[in-house]
CSV table of C-alpha atoms in Angstrom, one decimal:
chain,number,residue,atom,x,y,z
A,30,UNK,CA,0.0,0.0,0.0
A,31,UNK,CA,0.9,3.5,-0.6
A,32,UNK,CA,1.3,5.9,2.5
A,33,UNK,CA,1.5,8.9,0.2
A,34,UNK,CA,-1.2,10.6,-2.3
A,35,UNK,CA,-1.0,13.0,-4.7
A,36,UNK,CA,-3.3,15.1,-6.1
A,37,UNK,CA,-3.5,15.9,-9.4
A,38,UNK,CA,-2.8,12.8,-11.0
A,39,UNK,CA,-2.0,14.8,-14.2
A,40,UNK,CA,-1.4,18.8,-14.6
A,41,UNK,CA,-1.1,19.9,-17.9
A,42,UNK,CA,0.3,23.9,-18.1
A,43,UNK,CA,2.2,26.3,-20.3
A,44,UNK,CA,5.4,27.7,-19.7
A,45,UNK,CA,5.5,30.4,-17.9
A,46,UNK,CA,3.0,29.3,-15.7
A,47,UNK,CA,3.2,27.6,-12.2
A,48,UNK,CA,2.7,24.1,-11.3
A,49,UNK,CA,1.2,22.9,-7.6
A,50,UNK,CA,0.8,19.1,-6.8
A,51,UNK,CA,-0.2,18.1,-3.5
A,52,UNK,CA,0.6,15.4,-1.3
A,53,UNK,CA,-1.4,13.8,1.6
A,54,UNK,CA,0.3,11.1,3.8
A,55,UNK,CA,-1.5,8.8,6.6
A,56,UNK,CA,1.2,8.0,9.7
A,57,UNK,CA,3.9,10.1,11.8
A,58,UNK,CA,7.0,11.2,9.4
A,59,UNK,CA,10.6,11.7,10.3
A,60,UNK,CA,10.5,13.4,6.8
A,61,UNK,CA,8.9,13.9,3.6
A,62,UNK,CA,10.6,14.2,0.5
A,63,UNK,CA,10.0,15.4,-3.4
A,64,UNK,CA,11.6,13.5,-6.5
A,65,UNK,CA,11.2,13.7,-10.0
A,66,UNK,CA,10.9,10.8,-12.8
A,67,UNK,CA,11.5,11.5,-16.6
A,68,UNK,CA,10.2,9.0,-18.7
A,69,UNK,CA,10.6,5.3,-16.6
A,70,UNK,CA,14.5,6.6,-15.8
A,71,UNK,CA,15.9,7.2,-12.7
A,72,UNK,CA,14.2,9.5,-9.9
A,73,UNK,CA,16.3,12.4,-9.3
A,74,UNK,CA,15.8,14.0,-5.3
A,75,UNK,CA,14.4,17.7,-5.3
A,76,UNK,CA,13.9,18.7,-1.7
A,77,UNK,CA,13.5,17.3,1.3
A,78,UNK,CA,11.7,19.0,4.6
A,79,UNK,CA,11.8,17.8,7.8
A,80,UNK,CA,9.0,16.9,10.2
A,81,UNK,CA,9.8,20.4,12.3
A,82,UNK,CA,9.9,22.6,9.2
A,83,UNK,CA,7.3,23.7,7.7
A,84,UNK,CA,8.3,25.4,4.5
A,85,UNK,CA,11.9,24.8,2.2
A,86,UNK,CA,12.9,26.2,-1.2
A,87,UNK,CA,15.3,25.5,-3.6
A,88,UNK,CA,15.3,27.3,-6.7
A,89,UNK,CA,11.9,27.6,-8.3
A,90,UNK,CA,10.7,24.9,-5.8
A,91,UNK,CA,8.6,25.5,-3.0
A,92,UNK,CA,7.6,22.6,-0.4
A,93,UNK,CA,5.3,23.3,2.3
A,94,UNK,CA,4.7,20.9,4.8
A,95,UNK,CA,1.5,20.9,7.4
A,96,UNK,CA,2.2,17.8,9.6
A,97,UNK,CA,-1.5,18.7,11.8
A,98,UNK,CA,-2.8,18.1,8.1
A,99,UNK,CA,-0.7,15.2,7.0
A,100,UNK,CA,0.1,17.0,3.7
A,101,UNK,CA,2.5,18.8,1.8
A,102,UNK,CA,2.9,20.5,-1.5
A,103,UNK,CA,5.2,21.1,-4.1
A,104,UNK,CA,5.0,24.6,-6.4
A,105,UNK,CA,7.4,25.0,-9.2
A,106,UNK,CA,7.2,28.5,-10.5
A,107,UNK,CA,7.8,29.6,-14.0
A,108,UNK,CA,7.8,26.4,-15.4
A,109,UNK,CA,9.6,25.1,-18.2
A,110,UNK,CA,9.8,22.4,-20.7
A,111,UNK,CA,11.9,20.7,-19.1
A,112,UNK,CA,10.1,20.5,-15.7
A,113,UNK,CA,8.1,18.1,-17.9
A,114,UNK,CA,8.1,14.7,-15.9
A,115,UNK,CA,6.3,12.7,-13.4
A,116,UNK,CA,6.5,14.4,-9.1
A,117,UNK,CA,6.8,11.9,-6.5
A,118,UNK,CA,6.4,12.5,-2.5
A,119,UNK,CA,7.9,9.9,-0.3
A,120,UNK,CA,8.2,10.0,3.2
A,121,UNK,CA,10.3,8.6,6.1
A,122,UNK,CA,8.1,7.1,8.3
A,123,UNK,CA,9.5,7.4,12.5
A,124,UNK,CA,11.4,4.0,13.2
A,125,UNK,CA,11.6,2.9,9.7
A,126,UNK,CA,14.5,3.8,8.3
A,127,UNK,CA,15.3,3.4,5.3
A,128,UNK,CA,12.0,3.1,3.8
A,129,UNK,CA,10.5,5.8,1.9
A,130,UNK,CA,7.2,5.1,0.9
A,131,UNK,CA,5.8,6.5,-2.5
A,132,UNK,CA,2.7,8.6,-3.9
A,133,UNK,CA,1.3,7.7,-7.0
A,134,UNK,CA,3.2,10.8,-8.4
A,135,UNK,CA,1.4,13.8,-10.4
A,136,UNK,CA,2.5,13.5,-14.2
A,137,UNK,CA,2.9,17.2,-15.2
A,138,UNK,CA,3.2,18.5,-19.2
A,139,UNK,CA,4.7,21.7,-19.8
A,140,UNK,CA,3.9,23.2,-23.2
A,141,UNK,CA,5.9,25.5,-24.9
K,23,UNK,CA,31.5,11.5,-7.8
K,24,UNK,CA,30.4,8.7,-9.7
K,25,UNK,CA,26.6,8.1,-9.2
K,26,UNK,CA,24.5,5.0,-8.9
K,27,UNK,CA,24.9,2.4,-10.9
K,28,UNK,CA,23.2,-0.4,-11.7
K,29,UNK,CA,23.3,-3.4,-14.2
K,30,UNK,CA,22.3,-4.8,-16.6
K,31,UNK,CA,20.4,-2.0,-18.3
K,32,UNK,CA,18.1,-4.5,-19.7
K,33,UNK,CA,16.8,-7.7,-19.0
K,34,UNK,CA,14.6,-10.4,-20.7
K,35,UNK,CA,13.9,-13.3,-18.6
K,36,UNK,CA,11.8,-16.7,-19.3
K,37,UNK,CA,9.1,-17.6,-16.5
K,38,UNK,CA,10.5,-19.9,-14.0
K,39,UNK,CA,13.9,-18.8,-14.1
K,40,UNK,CA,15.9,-16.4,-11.4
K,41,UNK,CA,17.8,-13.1,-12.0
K,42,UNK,CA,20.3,-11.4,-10.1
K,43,UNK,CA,20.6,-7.6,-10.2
K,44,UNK,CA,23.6,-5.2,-9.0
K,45,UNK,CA,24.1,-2.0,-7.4
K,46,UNK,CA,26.8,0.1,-6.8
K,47,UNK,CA,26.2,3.2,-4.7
K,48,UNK,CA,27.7,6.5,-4.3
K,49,UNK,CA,31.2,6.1,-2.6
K,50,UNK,CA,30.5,6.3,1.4
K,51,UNK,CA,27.0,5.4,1.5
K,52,UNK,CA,26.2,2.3,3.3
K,53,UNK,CA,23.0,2.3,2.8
K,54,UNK,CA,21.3,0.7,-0.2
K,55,UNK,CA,17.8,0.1,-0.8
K,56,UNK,CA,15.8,-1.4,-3.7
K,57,UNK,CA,12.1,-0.4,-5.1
K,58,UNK,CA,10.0,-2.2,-7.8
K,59,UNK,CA,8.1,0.2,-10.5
K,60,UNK,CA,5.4,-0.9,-12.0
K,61,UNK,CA,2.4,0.5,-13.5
K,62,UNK,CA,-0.3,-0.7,-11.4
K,63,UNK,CA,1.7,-0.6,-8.1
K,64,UNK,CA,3.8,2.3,-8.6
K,65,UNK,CA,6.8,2.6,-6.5
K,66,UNK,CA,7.0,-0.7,-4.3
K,67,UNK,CA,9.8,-1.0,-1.3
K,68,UNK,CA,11.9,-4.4,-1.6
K,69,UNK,CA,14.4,-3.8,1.2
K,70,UNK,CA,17.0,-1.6,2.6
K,71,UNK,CA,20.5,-2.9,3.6
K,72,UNK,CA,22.9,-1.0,5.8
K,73,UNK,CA,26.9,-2.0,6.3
K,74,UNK,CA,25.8,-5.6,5.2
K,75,UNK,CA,22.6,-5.9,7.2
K,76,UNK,CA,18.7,-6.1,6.0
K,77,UNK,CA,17.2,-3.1,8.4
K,78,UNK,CA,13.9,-3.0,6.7
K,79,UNK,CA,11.7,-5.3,4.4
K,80,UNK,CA,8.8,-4.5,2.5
K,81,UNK,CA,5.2,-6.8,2.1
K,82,UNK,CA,7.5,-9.3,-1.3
K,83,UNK,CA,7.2,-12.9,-1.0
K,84,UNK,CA,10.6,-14.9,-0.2
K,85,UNK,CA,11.5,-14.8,-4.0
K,86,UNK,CA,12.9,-11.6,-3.0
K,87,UNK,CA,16.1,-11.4,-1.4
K,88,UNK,CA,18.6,-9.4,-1.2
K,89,UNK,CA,22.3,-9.0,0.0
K,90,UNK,CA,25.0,-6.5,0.5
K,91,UNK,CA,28.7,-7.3,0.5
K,92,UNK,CA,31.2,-5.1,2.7
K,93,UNK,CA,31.8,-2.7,-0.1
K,94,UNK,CA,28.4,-1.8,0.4
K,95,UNK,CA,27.7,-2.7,-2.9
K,96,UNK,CA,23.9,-4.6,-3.0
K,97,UNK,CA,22.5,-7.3,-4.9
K,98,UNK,CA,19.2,-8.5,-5.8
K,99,UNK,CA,17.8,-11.7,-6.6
K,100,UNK,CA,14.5,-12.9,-7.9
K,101,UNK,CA,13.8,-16.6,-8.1
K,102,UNK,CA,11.1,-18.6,-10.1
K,103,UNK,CA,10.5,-15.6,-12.1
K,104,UNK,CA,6.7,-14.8,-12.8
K,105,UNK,CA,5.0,-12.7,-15.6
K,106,UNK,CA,4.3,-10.1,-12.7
K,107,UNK,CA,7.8,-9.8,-11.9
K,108,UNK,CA,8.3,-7.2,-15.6
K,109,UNK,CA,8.9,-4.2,-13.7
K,110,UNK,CA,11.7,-1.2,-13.3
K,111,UNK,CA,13.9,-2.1,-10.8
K,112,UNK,CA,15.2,0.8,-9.2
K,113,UNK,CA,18.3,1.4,-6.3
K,114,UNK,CA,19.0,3.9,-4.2
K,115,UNK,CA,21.9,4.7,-1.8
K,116,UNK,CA,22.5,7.1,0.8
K,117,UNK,CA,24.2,8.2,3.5
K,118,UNK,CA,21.7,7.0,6.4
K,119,UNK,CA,18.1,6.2,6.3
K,120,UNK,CA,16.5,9.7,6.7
K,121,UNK,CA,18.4,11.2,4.1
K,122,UNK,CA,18.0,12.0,0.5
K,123,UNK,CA,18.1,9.0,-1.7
K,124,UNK,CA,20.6,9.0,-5.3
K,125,UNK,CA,18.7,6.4,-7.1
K,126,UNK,CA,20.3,4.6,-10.4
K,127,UNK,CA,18.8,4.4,-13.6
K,128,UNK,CA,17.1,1.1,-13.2
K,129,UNK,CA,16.7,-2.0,-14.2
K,130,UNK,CA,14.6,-3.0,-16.4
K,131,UNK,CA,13.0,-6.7,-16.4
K,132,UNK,CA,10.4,-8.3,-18.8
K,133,UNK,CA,9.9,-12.0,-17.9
K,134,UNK,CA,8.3,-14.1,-21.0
């Protein structure tokens, strides 16, 4: 079973524009973290924000992270072609280390 | 810093038979841990492994295994292959559990 998911499945945008995929997550987390996939490849890390933060940037990223709401989001501002890809959120359960345990990502399209 | 990497690229198996994948993390991570992609699981946890030792297991029958050798590079094994088994194989190092994951490009298996 999944612990994380993400809402939308599928965000289709133009460039310029900003994307925001959500995140909602069911147990206690040491963590939560944001990776992206392009086409079936390898997931590369983005950000990571810990259980006592509650907002991170990096870039034209912008995690937010509401742990009395179990959920998080991601915003990517001024998007590009090249943001184009699939967004997972995984998080790091308390006492299971190791583990991160997936959403079903949000598959984003940026049109030029 | 050479990445993760993992091999074969590619893989086509025939029902029944086993398969051994490889890992190779970042230099100084001990620990390794394995996910299975698939379509209509998404990102599945297999096992994490840290200076030789399984830490953490996720919900894959016994044809699942897994070992890491004191280099801290991490193999993989899948016996009595099924048709279910076709999926991306993906690994992931880091430095300790709670940190950010450096995941390789993946294996990918098609059993026949």
């Amino acid at each position: 079973s999944q612990q994380g998911e993400e809402d939308p499945q599928a965000l289709s945008i133009q460039e310029g524009e900003n994307a925001t995929m959500n995140c909602s997550y069911k147990t206690s987390i040491n963590n939560l973290q944001w990776y992206r996939q392009n086409s079936g490849r390898g997931l590369v890390h983005l950000i990571l924000i810990r259980s006592n933060e509650r907002e991170k940037h990096s870039g034209r990223l912008r995690v937010t992270l509401d742990t009395s709401k179990k959920s998080s989001s991601l915003l990517i501002t001024a998007s590009r072609a090249a943001d184009t890809a699939s967004y997972f959120c995984a998080t790091v359960i308390t006492d299971s280390w190791g583990k991160l345990q997936f959403g079903a990502g949000t598959q984003v399209v940026v049109t030029p | 810093k050479a990445g993760v990497t993992q091999t074969p690229r590619y893989l086509i198996k025939t029902r029944g038979q086993q398969v051994t994948l490889s890992c190779s993390p970042i230099s100084g991570h001990r620990s390794v841990s394995w996910y299975q992609q698939t379509p209509g699981q998404g990102l599945q946890f297999l096992f994490e492994y840290f200076s030789e030792t399984q830490r953490n297991k996720g919900n894959f029958p016994g044809r699942f295994s897994g070992r890491q050798f004191s280099n801290s590079r991490s193999e993989m094994n899948v016996s009595t292959l099924e048709l279910g088994d076709s999926a991306l194989y993906l690994c992931a190092s880091r430095w300790t559990g709670d940190t950010e994951a450096f995941f390789g490009q993946g294996t990918r298996l098609t059993v026949v």
